[in-house]
Amino acid sequence: MNNKLYGNLIFEYTHPGRQAYSLPQQEVPHTDLPAAMRREEDAQLPECDELTVVRHYTNHSQNNFGVNNGFYPLGSCTMKYNPIINEEMAALPQFSQLHPMQDTNTCQGALELYYNLQRMLSELSGLREFTLNPFAGAHGELTGLMIIRSYHEKRGDSKRTKVIVPDSAHGTNPASAAVCGLDILEVKSTKDGLVDVDDLKTLLQTEGENIAAMMMTNPNTLGLFEQQIPEIEKIIHECGGLMYYDGANFNPLLGVSRPGDMGFDVMHINLHKTFSTPHGGGGPGSGPVGVRQGLEEFLPTPRIVKKGDRFEVEGLNEGHSVGAFFGNFAVMLRAYAYILTLGKENIKMVGPLATLNANYIKESLKDDFELPIDVVCKHEFVFDGLKDKSTGVTTMDVAKRLLDYGFHAPTIYFPLLFHEALMVEPTENESIDTLDSFINVMHIIAKEARETPDIVKEAPHNTPIGRVDDVLAAKNPILTYTQFANQDGEN
Ligand SMILES: *Cc1c(COP(=O)(O)O)cnc(C)c1O
C-alpha cells in the first residue's frame, strides 16, 4: 500500500479540535437556537484539516474508472464520451437555478429548448410526438406500456393484458411489463440470434386477441439488426396489438433509419446512452417516449407546447400524469448540446462509425475468442468466452485481467443466451489506436490463458482492491461504519 489515503473513511483522520477553516469574529451577537430545535448531543462529524479532506476525496475520485480515464467498452450501455461543452451548458446558472414551478414568462428559453428537443427526437425517430418526462430507459418502458394500456382501455378492449417479449430482451422489458400489471409471453430466438417468427406465429394463434403489445429491441441485445421487422409488425398489427420499440440501442441507427418508418407505434430513447451524458451506478438518466400519430392524447402531462411565439406548460394540474413531472432537465440539456454540436450532417456518421468500430474489434479477435454468431453486427457483439476452453480461464478472469492493463471490462455474463458471454460495445468515439491497443491486450490475455493461466485467474494484480466476494457482499452487506469496525477489529 502506498501512502495515498486509499480505502479509508474520512472519520479515520479525525483529530478533535482540528478544522478546515475558521470564521472571522462576528459583529452581531451570538444567539442560541431554541432548545427544541437543537440536538441533545453534538453530531459525530470528522474533524480534519482542509488538505486532508481534499486529498482524501481526490484520491477516492481517482479510484473510479470512467470514459474520461480510458476505454470503457461496456456492451448494452453505450458509454460514449460526454463532450466538455455539454457540462458547460448544463452548469449555466440560467438553467441550473431554474425552479420547475416558476412563471413561464421567466423561463421561455428553457421551455424552447425542451420543445426543440421533442421536435428533434421526432425527426430522428420518425415518431409524431415525444414526452421527455421519464427518468430512465426502464421508466420510459413503463410509460410507453401505460400509454398502450390506456389506448386499449379507451377502445374498450380490456382483455389485452399480455406483452410479447423476446428471450434476448434486456431484463427491464419483462420487469416494466410486470410493473404495469401486464403478463409476459416470451418468444424464442433463432440460432442466428433473431426473433423466431415461427414461434411468434404459433403464439399468436392462441393468444392473438389478448396481446396488448410486442416489445422489440433493435438492434437487439446481441447487436443484430432484426431483419424480420416488416413481417413481425404486420402480424402483430393484424391481431390488434401495438409495436413497442426499446430504443436504448438507437445509437447505430442514428441518422440512418427510423423506428417510426418501420411501423412502430411507441418507443423510448435513452438520452444518457445515445446522446452522451455520463451514466452508470443508477443515474442520471432520461428516457423520452415517442408515439405515432393517433396516440398523442395518451402521453403523460405536463407537456411543453408552442403557441404562436410562446412556449407553454400544459396539463400541470390535470392529474393524469404518470408522475414523471418535467423529467431530468440537465440530461436533456446535454443531449440538446450534443445534437447541435454534431449537426444534421455529422449525426449521420454516428451509427456507421459505431458499427464499423464494433465489427473491427470482432473480426480482429475472433481467432482467440469464440464468436457464436458470426455475422456483421451493428454497434456491439457478443463473444462466448475464450475459444480455447481447455485453459479453465473464464470470462470473469478475462474481465478482471483487463483492469490490470488499464481497460474497463466489457459487459460479462449478459445476455443470458451464452454461458460465458462477453459483450463489447466500443462506440463511435474511439480512435483506431485505442481499438488496436484493446485488441492487442485481448490477444495477450488469450496467450496468458494458454501459457500462464494462473496470472489471469488471480487478476487483478494492479488495482487497489483485488477480487471481491460478490456473493458475500450481497448476502452479508456491511452498511455502517461501526459494524465495519467490529468485524475486522482494526479500526
Ligand atoms: C440500458 C437498457 C435499458 C434500460 O435503460 P435504463 O436507463 O438503464 O433504465 C433497456 N433496454 C436496453 C436494450 C438497454 O440497453
Short mmCIF file of C-alpha atoms and ligand atoms in Angstrom, two decimals:
data_model
loop_
_atom_site.label_atom_id
_atom_site.label_comp_id
_atom_site.label_asym_id
_atom_site.label_seq_id
_atom_site.Cartn_x
_atom_site.Cartn_y
_atom_site.Cartn_z
CA MET A 1 0.00 0.00 0.00
CA ASN A 2 1.41 3.39 -0.91
CA ASN A 3 0.93 6.46 1.22
CA LYS A 4 -2.17 7.62 -0.61
CA LEU A 5 -5.22 7.56 1.59
CA TYR A 6 -6.78 4.59 -0.23
CA GLY A 7 -9.83 2.86 1.03
CA ASN A 8 -10.17 4.69 4.34
CA LEU A 9 -13.04 6.70 5.69
CA ILE A 10 -12.69 10.40 6.40
CA PHE A 11 -13.63 9.60 10.02
CA GLU A 12 -10.33 7.78 10.44
CA TYR A 13 -8.36 11.01 10.04
CA THR A 14 -10.27 12.89 12.70
CA HIS A 15 -8.40 14.83 15.40
CA PRO A 16 -10.61 16.55 17.96
CA GLY A 17 -10.40 20.30 17.50
CA ARG A 18 -8.83 20.25 14.06
CA GLN A 19 -10.58 22.41 11.48
CA ALA A 20 -10.51 23.07 7.78
CA TYR A 21 -11.31 26.75 8.22
CA SER A 22 -12.40 29.20 10.88
CA LEU A 23 -14.87 32.02 10.58
CA PRO A 24 -13.94 35.57 11.48
CA GLN A 25 -15.33 37.10 14.64
CA GLN A 26 -18.94 38.12 14.02
CA GLU A 27 -20.12 41.67 14.66
CA VAL A 28 -23.62 40.51 15.52
CA PRO A 29 -24.09 38.97 18.94
CA HIS A 30 -24.34 35.20 19.36
CA THR A 31 -27.85 33.84 19.88
CA ASP A 32 -28.66 30.22 20.68
CA LEU A 33 -31.33 28.37 18.68
CA PRO A 34 -34.37 27.46 20.79
CA ALA A 35 -33.69 24.30 22.78
CA ALA A 36 -36.42 22.39 20.93
CA MET A 37 -34.54 22.84 17.66
CA ARG A 38 -31.17 21.70 18.97
CA ARG A 39 -29.62 18.22 19.16
CA GLU A 40 -29.15 16.72 22.57
CA GLU A 41 -25.67 15.59 21.68
CA ASP A 42 -23.26 17.01 19.15
CA ALA A 43 -23.28 15.28 15.76
CA GLN A 44 -20.34 12.94 15.22
CA LEU A 45 -18.53 14.75 12.45
CA PRO A 46 -14.96 14.25 11.24
CA GLU A 47 -12.55 16.97 12.34
CA CYS A 48 -9.83 17.36 9.74
CA ASP A 49 -7.66 20.00 8.13
CA GLU A 50 -8.55 21.09 4.62
CA LEU A 51 -5.65 19.41 2.83
CA THR A 52 -6.51 16.03 4.33
CA VAL A 53 -10.09 16.42 3.14
CA VAL A 54 -9.01 17.45 -0.35
CA ARG A 55 -6.55 14.55 -0.69
CA HIS A 56 -8.99 12.04 0.71
CA TYR A 57 -11.72 12.84 -1.81
CA THR A 58 -9.35 13.43 -4.72
CA ASN A 59 -7.75 10.03 -4.18
CA HIS A 60 -11.13 8.37 -3.95
CA SER A 61 -12.26 10.04 -7.18
CA GLN A 62 -9.16 8.68 -8.89
CA ASN A 63 -10.06 5.12 -7.94
CA ASN A 64 -13.04 5.47 -10.21
CA PHE A 65 -12.90 4.37 -13.82
CA GLY A 66 -14.84 6.40 -16.36
CA VAL A 67 -14.85 7.19 -20.07
CA ASN A 68 -12.55 10.12 -19.29
CA ASN A 69 -9.94 7.72 -17.83
CA GLY A 70 -9.83 5.09 -20.51
CA PHE A 71 -11.60 2.73 -22.89
CA TYR A 72 -14.92 1.54 -21.47
CA PRO A 73 -16.44 -0.97 -23.94
CA LEU A 74 -19.42 -1.90 -21.78
CA GLY A 75 -21.86 -3.64 -24.12
CA SER A 76 -25.53 -2.66 -23.89
CA CYS A 77 -24.59 0.60 -22.15
CA THR A 78 -23.26 2.91 -24.91
CA MET A 79 -20.66 4.51 -22.67
CA LYS A 80 -19.88 7.32 -25.07
CA TYR A 81 -17.78 10.38 -24.48
CA ASN A 82 -19.63 13.33 -22.99
CA PRO A 83 -18.12 16.43 -24.62
CA ILE A 84 -16.98 19.14 -22.19
CA ILE A 85 -19.27 21.69 -23.81
CA ASN A 86 -22.26 19.66 -22.58
CA GLU A 87 -21.12 20.15 -18.99
CA GLU A 88 -20.58 23.86 -19.55
CA MET A 89 -24.11 24.23 -20.88
CA ALA A 90 -25.64 22.17 -18.09
CA ALA A 91 -23.81 24.25 -15.48
CA LEU A 92 -25.08 27.63 -16.75
CA PRO A 93 -26.90 29.23 -13.80
CA GLN A 94 -29.72 30.33 -16.14
CA PHE A 95 -30.52 26.60 -16.41
CA SER A 96 -29.22 25.09 -13.20
CA GLN A 97 -31.03 27.62 -10.97
CA LEU A 98 -34.47 27.11 -12.53
CA HIS A 99 -37.42 26.11 -10.41
CA PRO A 100 -39.94 23.74 -12.04
CA MET A 101 -42.89 25.81 -10.86
CA GLN A 102 -41.62 29.25 -11.84
CA ASP A 103 -43.66 31.57 -14.02
CA THR A 104 -43.33 30.52 -17.67
CA ASN A 105 -42.68 34.16 -18.62
CA THR A 106 -39.35 33.87 -16.84
CA CYS A 107 -38.11 30.63 -18.46
CA GLN A 108 -39.11 30.82 -22.12
CA GLY A 109 -35.58 29.85 -23.18
CA ALA A 110 -35.63 26.62 -21.17
CA LEU A 111 -39.09 25.73 -22.46
CA GLU A 112 -37.95 26.40 -26.02
CA LEU A 113 -35.03 24.03 -25.54
CA TYR A 114 -37.38 21.40 -24.13
CA TYR A 115 -39.77 21.85 -27.05
CA ASN A 116 -36.99 21.81 -29.66
CA LEU A 117 -35.56 18.60 -28.23
CA GLN A 118 -39.01 16.98 -28.52
CA ARG A 119 -39.03 18.01 -32.20
CA MET A 120 -35.50 16.76 -32.84
CA LEU A 121 -36.26 13.36 -31.33
CA SER A 122 -39.37 13.16 -33.52
CA GLU A 123 -37.29 13.88 -36.59
CA LEU A 124 -34.60 11.36 -35.68
CA SER A 125 -37.07 8.59 -34.79
CA GLY A 126 -39.95 9.16 -37.21
CA LEU A 127 -42.50 9.26 -34.37
CA ARG A 128 -45.01 12.07 -34.10
CA GLU A 129 -44.80 13.39 -30.52
CA PHE A 130 -42.46 12.93 -27.57
CA THR A 131 -42.65 13.28 -23.82
CA LEU A 132 -39.35 13.98 -22.09
CA ASN A 133 -40.75 13.22 -18.64
CA PRO A 134 -39.39 9.70 -17.85
CA PHE A 135 -36.18 9.49 -15.84
CA ALA A 136 -34.61 6.36 -17.35
CA GLY A 137 -34.96 3.78 -20.07
CA ALA A 138 -36.92 1.46 -17.80
CA HIS A 139 -39.14 4.35 -16.75
CA GLY A 140 -39.73 5.09 -20.44
CA GLU A 141 -40.75 1.45 -21.00
CA LEU A 142 -43.25 1.69 -18.17
CA THR A 143 -44.59 4.99 -19.50
CA GLY A 144 -44.86 3.55 -23.01
CA LEU A 145 -46.70 0.46 -21.79
CA MET A 146 -49.08 2.62 -19.77
CA ILE A 147 -49.78 4.60 -22.95
CA ILE A 148 -50.52 1.34 -24.75
CA ARG A 149 -52.75 0.14 -21.94
CA SER A 150 -54.69 3.44 -21.98
CA TYR A 151 -55.13 3.15 -25.73
CA HIS A 152 -56.67 -0.34 -25.47
CA GLU A 153 -58.81 0.67 -22.48
CA LYS A 154 -60.19 3.68 -24.29
CA ARG A 155 -61.31 1.39 -27.13
CA GLY A 156 -62.96 -0.85 -24.55
CA ASP A 157 -60.59 -3.69 -25.41
CA SER A 158 -59.81 -4.63 -21.83
CA LYS A 159 -58.82 -8.27 -22.40
CA ARG A 160 -55.48 -7.22 -23.92
CA THR A 161 -53.27 -7.83 -20.91
CA LYS A 162 -50.30 -9.68 -22.41
CA VAL A 163 -47.00 -8.41 -23.75
CA ILE A 164 -44.69 -10.38 -26.02
CA VAL A 165 -41.00 -10.08 -25.12
CA PRO A 166 -38.16 -11.87 -26.99
CA ASP A 167 -35.93 -14.09 -24.83
CA SER A 168 -32.94 -11.93 -25.80
CA ALA A 169 -34.53 -8.77 -24.32
CA HIS A 170 -32.97 -6.60 -21.66
CA GLY A 171 -34.31 -7.56 -18.21
CA THR A 172 -36.08 -4.23 -17.89
CA ASN A 173 -38.58 -5.24 -20.63
CA PRO A 174 -40.36 -8.02 -18.73
CA ALA A 175 -39.88 -6.08 -15.48
CA SER A 176 -41.62 -2.97 -16.87
CA ALA A 177 -44.47 -5.07 -18.26
CA ALA A 178 -44.92 -6.73 -14.87
CA VAL A 179 -44.90 -3.38 -13.03
CA CYS A 180 -47.56 -2.19 -15.50
CA GLY A 181 -49.71 -5.16 -14.45
CA LEU A 182 -49.32 -6.98 -17.77
CA ASP A 183 -48.44 -10.64 -18.29
CA ILE A 184 -45.36 -11.61 -20.25
CA LEU A 185 -45.21 -14.08 -23.11
CA GLU A 186 -41.70 -14.99 -24.17
CA VAL A 187 -40.82 -15.56 -27.79
CA LYS A 188 -37.70 -17.55 -28.68
CA SER A 189 -34.66 -16.54 -30.69
CA THR A 190 -33.42 -18.48 -33.70
CA LYS A 191 -29.90 -19.88 -33.70
CA ASP A 192 -28.92 -16.73 -35.62
CA GLY A 193 -29.98 -14.63 -32.63
CA LEU A 194 -33.07 -13.04 -34.19
CA VAL A 195 -36.73 -13.24 -33.15
CA ASP A 196 -38.12 -16.63 -34.20
CA VAL A 197 -41.07 -15.61 -36.38
CA ASP A 198 -42.45 -19.17 -36.50
CA ASP A 199 -42.52 -19.30 -32.70
CA LEU A 200 -44.22 -15.90 -32.71
CA LYS A 201 -46.89 -17.10 -35.18
CA THR A 202 -47.62 -20.15 -33.04
CA LEU A 203 -48.02 -17.92 -30.01
CA LEU A 204 -50.39 -15.57 -31.82
CA GLN A 205 -52.68 -18.44 -32.91
CA THR A 206 -53.85 -18.92 -29.34
CA GLU A 207 -53.05 -15.54 -27.76
CA GLY A 208 -53.65 -13.09 -30.63
CA GLU A 209 -56.67 -11.38 -29.14
CA ASN A 210 -55.01 -10.96 -25.71
CA ILE A 211 -51.93 -9.17 -26.97
CA ALA A 212 -51.51 -5.56 -25.86
CA ALA A 213 -48.11 -5.13 -27.49
CA MET A 214 -44.91 -6.71 -28.64
CA MET A 215 -41.66 -5.19 -27.30
CA MET A 216 -38.68 -5.33 -29.60
CA THR A 217 -35.14 -4.11 -29.18
CA ASN A 218 -33.36 -3.19 -32.38
CA PRO A 219 -30.52 -3.75 -32.93
CA ASN A 220 -31.18 -6.46 -30.37
CA THR A 221 -29.08 -7.30 -27.32
CA LEU A 222 -26.73 -9.34 -29.50
CA GLY A 223 -26.06 -6.25 -31.63
CA LEU A 224 -28.02 -7.72 -34.56
CA PHE A 225 -30.50 -5.89 -36.76
CA GLU A 226 -33.89 -7.64 -36.56
CA GLN A 227 -34.40 -8.26 -40.26
CA GLN A 228 -37.95 -9.60 -39.93
CA ILE A 229 -39.41 -6.39 -38.54
CA PRO A 230 -41.76 -5.76 -41.53
CA GLU A 231 -43.32 -9.21 -41.16
CA ILE A 232 -43.47 -9.05 -37.35
CA GLU A 233 -45.03 -5.59 -37.45
CA LYS A 234 -47.65 -6.85 -39.90
CA ILE A 235 -48.77 -9.89 -37.92
CA ILE A 236 -48.84 -8.06 -34.57
CA HIS A 237 -50.92 -5.21 -36.00
CA GLU A 238 -53.24 -7.69 -37.75
CA CYS A 239 -54.11 -9.23 -34.43
CA GLY A 240 -54.73 -5.79 -32.85
CA GLY A 241 -51.55 -5.35 -30.79
CA LEU A 242 -49.20 -2.39 -30.85
CA MET A 243 -45.46 -2.43 -31.57
CA TYR A 244 -43.13 -1.11 -28.85
CA TYR A 245 -39.54 -0.23 -29.74
CA ASP A 246 -36.92 -0.41 -26.99
CA GLY A 247 -34.67 2.34 -28.34
CA ALA A 248 -31.85 2.01 -25.83
CA ASN A 249 -29.78 0.70 -28.74
CA PHE A 250 -30.66 3.60 -31.02
CA ASN A 251 -27.02 4.64 -31.45
CA PRO A 252 -26.15 2.59 -34.54
CA LEU A 253 -29.33 3.74 -36.31
CA LEU A 254 -28.83 7.44 -35.66
CA GLY A 255 -29.46 9.32 -38.88
CA VAL A 256 -29.66 6.06 -40.83
CA SER A 257 -33.07 4.52 -40.17
CA ARG A 258 -36.12 5.39 -38.08
CA PRO A 259 -38.37 3.17 -35.92
CA GLY A 260 -41.40 5.25 -36.97
CA ASP A 261 -40.78 4.30 -40.61
CA MET A 262 -40.54 0.62 -39.58
CA GLY A 263 -44.12 0.70 -38.28
CA PHE A 264 -43.52 1.03 -34.54
CA ASP A 265 -46.22 2.79 -32.51
CA VAL A 266 -44.37 3.67 -29.31
CA MET A 267 -40.69 3.84 -28.42
CA HIS A 268 -38.32 5.11 -25.78
CA ILE A 269 -34.87 6.57 -26.28
CA ASN A 270 -32.10 6.58 -23.67
CA LEU A 271 -30.72 10.12 -23.83
CA HIS A 272 -27.98 9.07 -21.40
CA LYS A 273 -26.74 6.43 -23.83
CA THR A 274 -27.29 7.65 -27.39
CA PHE A 275 -26.95 11.37 -26.67
CA SER A 276 -23.96 11.34 -24.30
CA THR A 277 -24.40 12.21 -20.55
CA PRO A 278 -22.19 10.09 -18.31
CA HIS A 279 -24.24 7.39 -16.60
CA GLY A 280 -23.82 4.30 -14.53
CA GLY A 281 -24.48 3.26 -10.97
CA GLY A 282 -28.14 4.04 -11.48
CA GLY A 283 -28.15 7.55 -12.87
CA PRO A 284 -28.61 10.18 -14.05
CA GLY A 285 -30.82 9.30 -16.97
CA SER A 286 -33.64 10.33 -19.23
CA GLY A 287 -35.93 8.04 -21.22
CA PRO A 288 -38.14 10.11 -23.57
CA VAL A 289 -41.12 8.28 -25.09
CA GLY A 290 -42.36 8.89 -28.61
CA VAL A 291 -45.70 7.89 -30.13
CA ARG A 292 -47.07 7.73 -33.64
CA GLN A 293 -49.88 9.92 -34.88
CA GLY A 294 -53.13 8.98 -33.15
CA LEU A 295 -51.60 8.20 -29.76
CA GLU A 296 -50.65 11.76 -28.70
CA GLU A 297 -53.61 12.07 -26.32
CA PHE A 298 -52.22 9.26 -24.14
CA LEU A 299 -48.88 10.97 -23.47
CA PRO A 300 -48.38 11.96 -19.84
CA THR A 301 -48.65 15.55 -18.63
CA PRO A 302 -47.27 18.11 -18.11
CA ARG A 303 -46.43 18.81 -21.76
CA ILE A 304 -44.50 21.66 -23.33
CA VAL A 305 -46.32 23.11 -26.32
CA LYS A 306 -45.73 26.04 -28.67
CA LYS A 307 -48.45 28.65 -29.06
CA GLY A 308 -47.50 31.30 -31.57
CA ASP A 309 -44.09 32.53 -30.41
CA ARG A 310 -44.56 31.36 -26.85
CA PHE A 311 -43.91 28.12 -25.05
CA GLU A 312 -46.48 26.93 -22.54
CA VAL A 313 -46.78 24.17 -19.98
CA GLU A 314 -49.98 22.21 -20.49
CA GLY A 315 -51.76 19.89 -18.12
CA LEU A 316 -49.79 20.70 -14.99
CA ASN A 317 -52.79 20.08 -12.76
CA GLU A 318 -54.67 17.50 -14.76
CA GLY A 319 -53.79 14.60 -12.58
CA HIS A 320 -53.35 12.14 -15.47
CA SER A 321 -49.60 12.23 -15.31
CA VAL A 322 -47.70 9.03 -14.60
CA GLY A 323 -45.79 11.04 -12.07
CA ALA A 324 -42.71 11.91 -14.04
CA PHE A 325 -43.23 15.69 -13.96
CA PHE A 326 -40.72 17.53 -16.21
CA GLY A 327 -38.05 14.85 -16.14
CA ASN A 328 -34.30 15.25 -15.87
CA PHE A 329 -33.68 18.64 -17.41
CA ALA A 330 -29.88 18.63 -17.09
CA VAL A 331 -29.69 15.41 -19.13
CA MET A 332 -31.91 16.94 -21.81
CA LEU A 333 -29.62 19.95 -21.92
CA ARG A 334 -26.61 17.73 -22.58
CA ALA A 335 -28.50 15.84 -25.29
CA TYR A 336 -29.52 19.11 -26.91
CA ALA A 337 -25.95 20.45 -26.84
CA TYR A 338 -24.72 17.15 -28.25
CA ILE A 339 -27.19 17.11 -31.16
CA LEU A 340 -26.47 20.75 -32.05
CA THR A 341 -22.71 20.18 -31.79
CA LEU A 342 -22.87 17.35 -34.31
CA GLY A 343 -25.45 18.98 -36.57
CA LYS A 344 -27.66 17.37 -39.15
CA GLU A 345 -24.85 16.09 -41.38
CA ASN A 346 -22.41 14.76 -38.78
CA ILE A 347 -25.06 12.97 -36.74
CA LYS A 348 -25.45 10.62 -39.71
CA MET A 349 -21.89 9.42 -39.10
CA VAL A 350 -22.58 8.20 -35.57
CA GLY A 351 -24.32 4.94 -36.46
CA PRO A 352 -21.96 3.86 -39.27
CA LEU A 353 -18.82 4.62 -37.20
CA ALA A 354 -20.15 2.81 -34.12
CA THR A 355 -20.91 -0.16 -36.39
CA LEU A 356 -17.51 -0.07 -38.07
CA ASN A 357 -15.67 0.03 -34.74
CA ALA A 358 -17.61 -2.93 -33.35
CA ASN A 359 -17.01 -5.04 -36.44
CA TYR A 360 -13.31 -4.13 -36.48
CA ILE A 361 -12.82 -5.46 -32.95
CA LYS A 362 -14.97 -8.53 -33.58
CA GLU A 363 -13.09 -9.57 -36.71
CA SER A 364 -9.71 -8.87 -35.09
CA LEU A 365 -10.40 -11.07 -32.07
CA LYS A 366 -12.44 -13.99 -33.36
CA ASP A 367 -9.32 -16.15 -33.73
CA ASP A 368 -8.87 -16.13 -29.93
CA PHE A 369 -12.44 -15.61 -28.69
CA GLU A 370 -15.47 -17.72 -29.55
CA LEU A 371 -17.93 -15.90 -31.79
CA PRO A 372 -21.17 -17.92 -31.63
CA ILE A 373 -23.00 -15.79 -34.22
CA ASP A 374 -20.51 -14.94 -36.94
CA VAL A 375 -22.25 -12.22 -38.94
CA VAL A 376 -21.88 -8.47 -39.47
CA CYS A 377 -23.05 -6.82 -36.25
CA LYS A 378 -24.25 -3.31 -35.50
CA HIS A 379 -22.86 -1.33 -32.53
CA GLU A 380 -21.96 -4.31 -30.33
CA PHE A 381 -21.34 -8.06 -30.41
CA VAL A 382 -21.07 -10.98 -28.01
CA PHE A 383 -18.25 -13.48 -27.58
CA ASP A 384 -18.83 -16.72 -25.70
CA GLY A 385 -15.56 -16.67 -23.74
CA LEU A 386 -12.13 -17.75 -24.94
CA LYS A 387 -12.02 -20.07 -27.90
CA ASP A 388 -9.66 -22.46 -26.13
CA LYS A 389 -11.90 -23.88 -23.39
CA SER A 390 -9.15 -26.21 -22.06
CA THR A 391 -7.38 -23.45 -20.09
CA GLY A 392 -10.09 -23.13 -17.43
CA VAL A 393 -9.89 -19.34 -17.79
CA THR A 394 -13.37 -17.83 -17.64
CA THR A 395 -14.93 -14.63 -18.94
CA MET A 396 -14.77 -13.30 -15.38
CA ASP A 397 -11.00 -13.88 -15.34
CA VAL A 398 -10.53 -12.09 -18.68
CA ALA A 399 -12.61 -9.16 -17.43
CA LYS A 400 -10.53 -8.87 -14.25
CA ARG A 401 -7.25 -9.15 -16.14
CA LEU A 402 -8.27 -6.30 -18.47
CA LEU A 403 -8.25 -3.97 -15.43
CA ASP A 404 -4.53 -4.69 -14.98
CA TYR A 405 -3.96 -3.36 -18.48
CA GLY A 406 -5.96 -0.19 -17.85
CA PHE A 407 -9.17 -1.08 -19.69
CA HIS A 408 -12.63 -1.26 -18.22
CA ALA A 409 -14.12 -4.72 -18.72
CA PRO A 410 -16.83 -5.30 -21.33
CA THR A 411 -20.24 -6.45 -20.10
CA ILE A 412 -19.99 -10.03 -18.87
CA TYR A 413 -22.49 -12.87 -18.43
CA PHE A 414 -25.14 -10.89 -20.33
CA PRO A 415 -27.10 -11.56 -22.47
CA LEU A 416 -28.03 -14.87 -20.88
CA LEU A 417 -28.08 -16.74 -24.19
CA PHE A 418 -24.44 -17.88 -23.78
CA HIS A 419 -22.65 -19.24 -20.72
CA GLU A 420 -19.50 -17.14 -21.00
CA ALA A 421 -20.98 -14.04 -22.63
CA LEU A 422 -18.60 -11.12 -23.09
CA MET A 423 -20.28 -8.20 -24.78
CA VAL A 424 -18.25 -5.44 -26.40
CA GLU A 425 -19.51 -2.01 -27.48
CA PRO A 426 -16.76 0.44 -28.45
CA THR A 427 -18.99 3.38 -29.61
CA GLU A 428 -18.08 5.72 -32.47
CA ASN A 429 -15.81 7.91 -30.35
CA GLU A 430 -12.72 5.71 -30.18
CA SER A 431 -9.69 6.16 -32.40
CA ILE A 432 -8.13 3.26 -34.24
CA ASP A 433 -5.14 3.48 -31.86
CA THR A 434 -7.37 2.78 -28.85
CA LEU A 435 -9.15 -0.05 -30.66
CA ASP A 436 -5.80 -1.56 -31.67
CA SER A 437 -4.36 -1.42 -28.16
CA PHE A 438 -7.51 -3.09 -26.78
CA ILE A 439 -7.25 -5.80 -29.44
CA ASN A 440 -3.58 -6.27 -28.62
CA VAL A 441 -4.27 -6.65 -24.89
CA MET A 442 -7.08 -9.14 -25.53
CA HIS A 443 -4.65 -11.22 -27.57
CA ILE A 444 -2.05 -11.00 -24.79
CA ILE A 445 -4.65 -12.22 -22.26
CA ALA A 446 -5.62 -15.13 -24.53
CA LYS A 447 -1.92 -16.07 -24.72
CA GLU A 448 -1.53 -15.80 -20.95
CA ALA A 449 -4.58 -18.04 -20.55
CA ARG A 450 -2.78 -20.73 -22.57
CA GLU A 451 0.70 -20.31 -21.09
CA THR A 452 0.37 -18.91 -17.56
CA PRO A 453 -3.35 -19.25 -16.71
CA ASP A 454 -2.89 -18.50 -13.01
CA ILE A 455 -1.91 -14.91 -13.78
CA VAL A 456 -5.31 -14.43 -15.40
CA LYS A 457 -7.25 -16.43 -12.82
CA GLU A 458 -5.81 -14.39 -9.96
CA ALA A 459 -6.21 -11.00 -11.62
CA PRO A 460 -6.48 -8.11 -10.99
CA HIS A 461 -2.98 -7.54 -9.62
CA ASN A 462 -2.60 -3.76 -10.10
CA THR A 463 -5.83 -2.36 -8.66
CA PRO A 464 -6.28 -1.03 -5.10
CA ILE A 465 -8.66 -3.90 -4.34
CA GLY A 466 -8.30 -7.43 -5.74
CA ARG A 467 -11.20 -9.79 -6.30
CA VAL A 468 -14.18 -9.10 -4.13
CA ASP A 469 -16.50 -11.85 -2.99
CA ASP A 470 -19.69 -10.71 -4.77
CA VAL A 471 -21.87 -13.26 -3.03
CA LEU A 472 -20.69 -12.37 0.47
CA ALA A 473 -21.17 -8.67 -0.24
CA ALA A 474 -24.70 -9.31 -1.46
CA LYS A 475 -25.70 -11.72 1.32
CA ASN A 476 -23.98 -10.04 4.23
CA PRO A 477 -23.65 -6.37 3.38
CA ILE A 478 -21.87 -4.23 5.95
CA LEU A 479 -23.59 -0.91 5.76
CA THR A 480 -22.40 1.04 8.78
CA TYR A 481 -19.01 2.20 9.89
CA THR A 482 -19.43 0.86 13.42
CA GLN A 483 -20.22 -2.61 12.18
CA PHE A 484 -17.24 -2.41 9.92
CA ALA A 485 -15.01 -1.60 12.89
CA ASN A 486 -16.41 -4.55 14.88
CA GLN A 487 -15.95 -7.01 12.06
CA ASP A 488 -12.28 -6.73 11.30
CA GLY A 489 -11.26 -5.33 14.65
CA GLU A 490 -8.61 -2.98 13.28
CA ASN A 491 -10.43 0.26 13.33
C1 LIG B 1 -29.98 0.22 -20.85
C2 LIG B 1 -31.11 -0.52 -21.47
C3 LIG B 1 -32.41 -0.43 -20.94
C4 LIG B 1 -32.73 0.27 -19.64
O1 LIG B 1 -32.37 1.62 -19.55
P1 LIG B 1 -32.11 2.27 -18.14
O2 LIG B 1 -31.92 3.72 -18.42
O3 LIG B 1 -30.92 1.61 -17.56
O4 LIG B 1 -33.33 2.04 -17.29
C5 LIG B 1 -33.43 -1.07 -21.62
N1 LIG B 1 -33.19 -1.79 -22.72
C6 LIG B 1 -31.96 -1.90 -23.25
C7 LIG B 1 -31.76 -2.71 -24.51
C8 LIG B 1 -30.86 -1.29 -22.64
O5 LIG B 1 -29.64 -1.42 -23.16
#
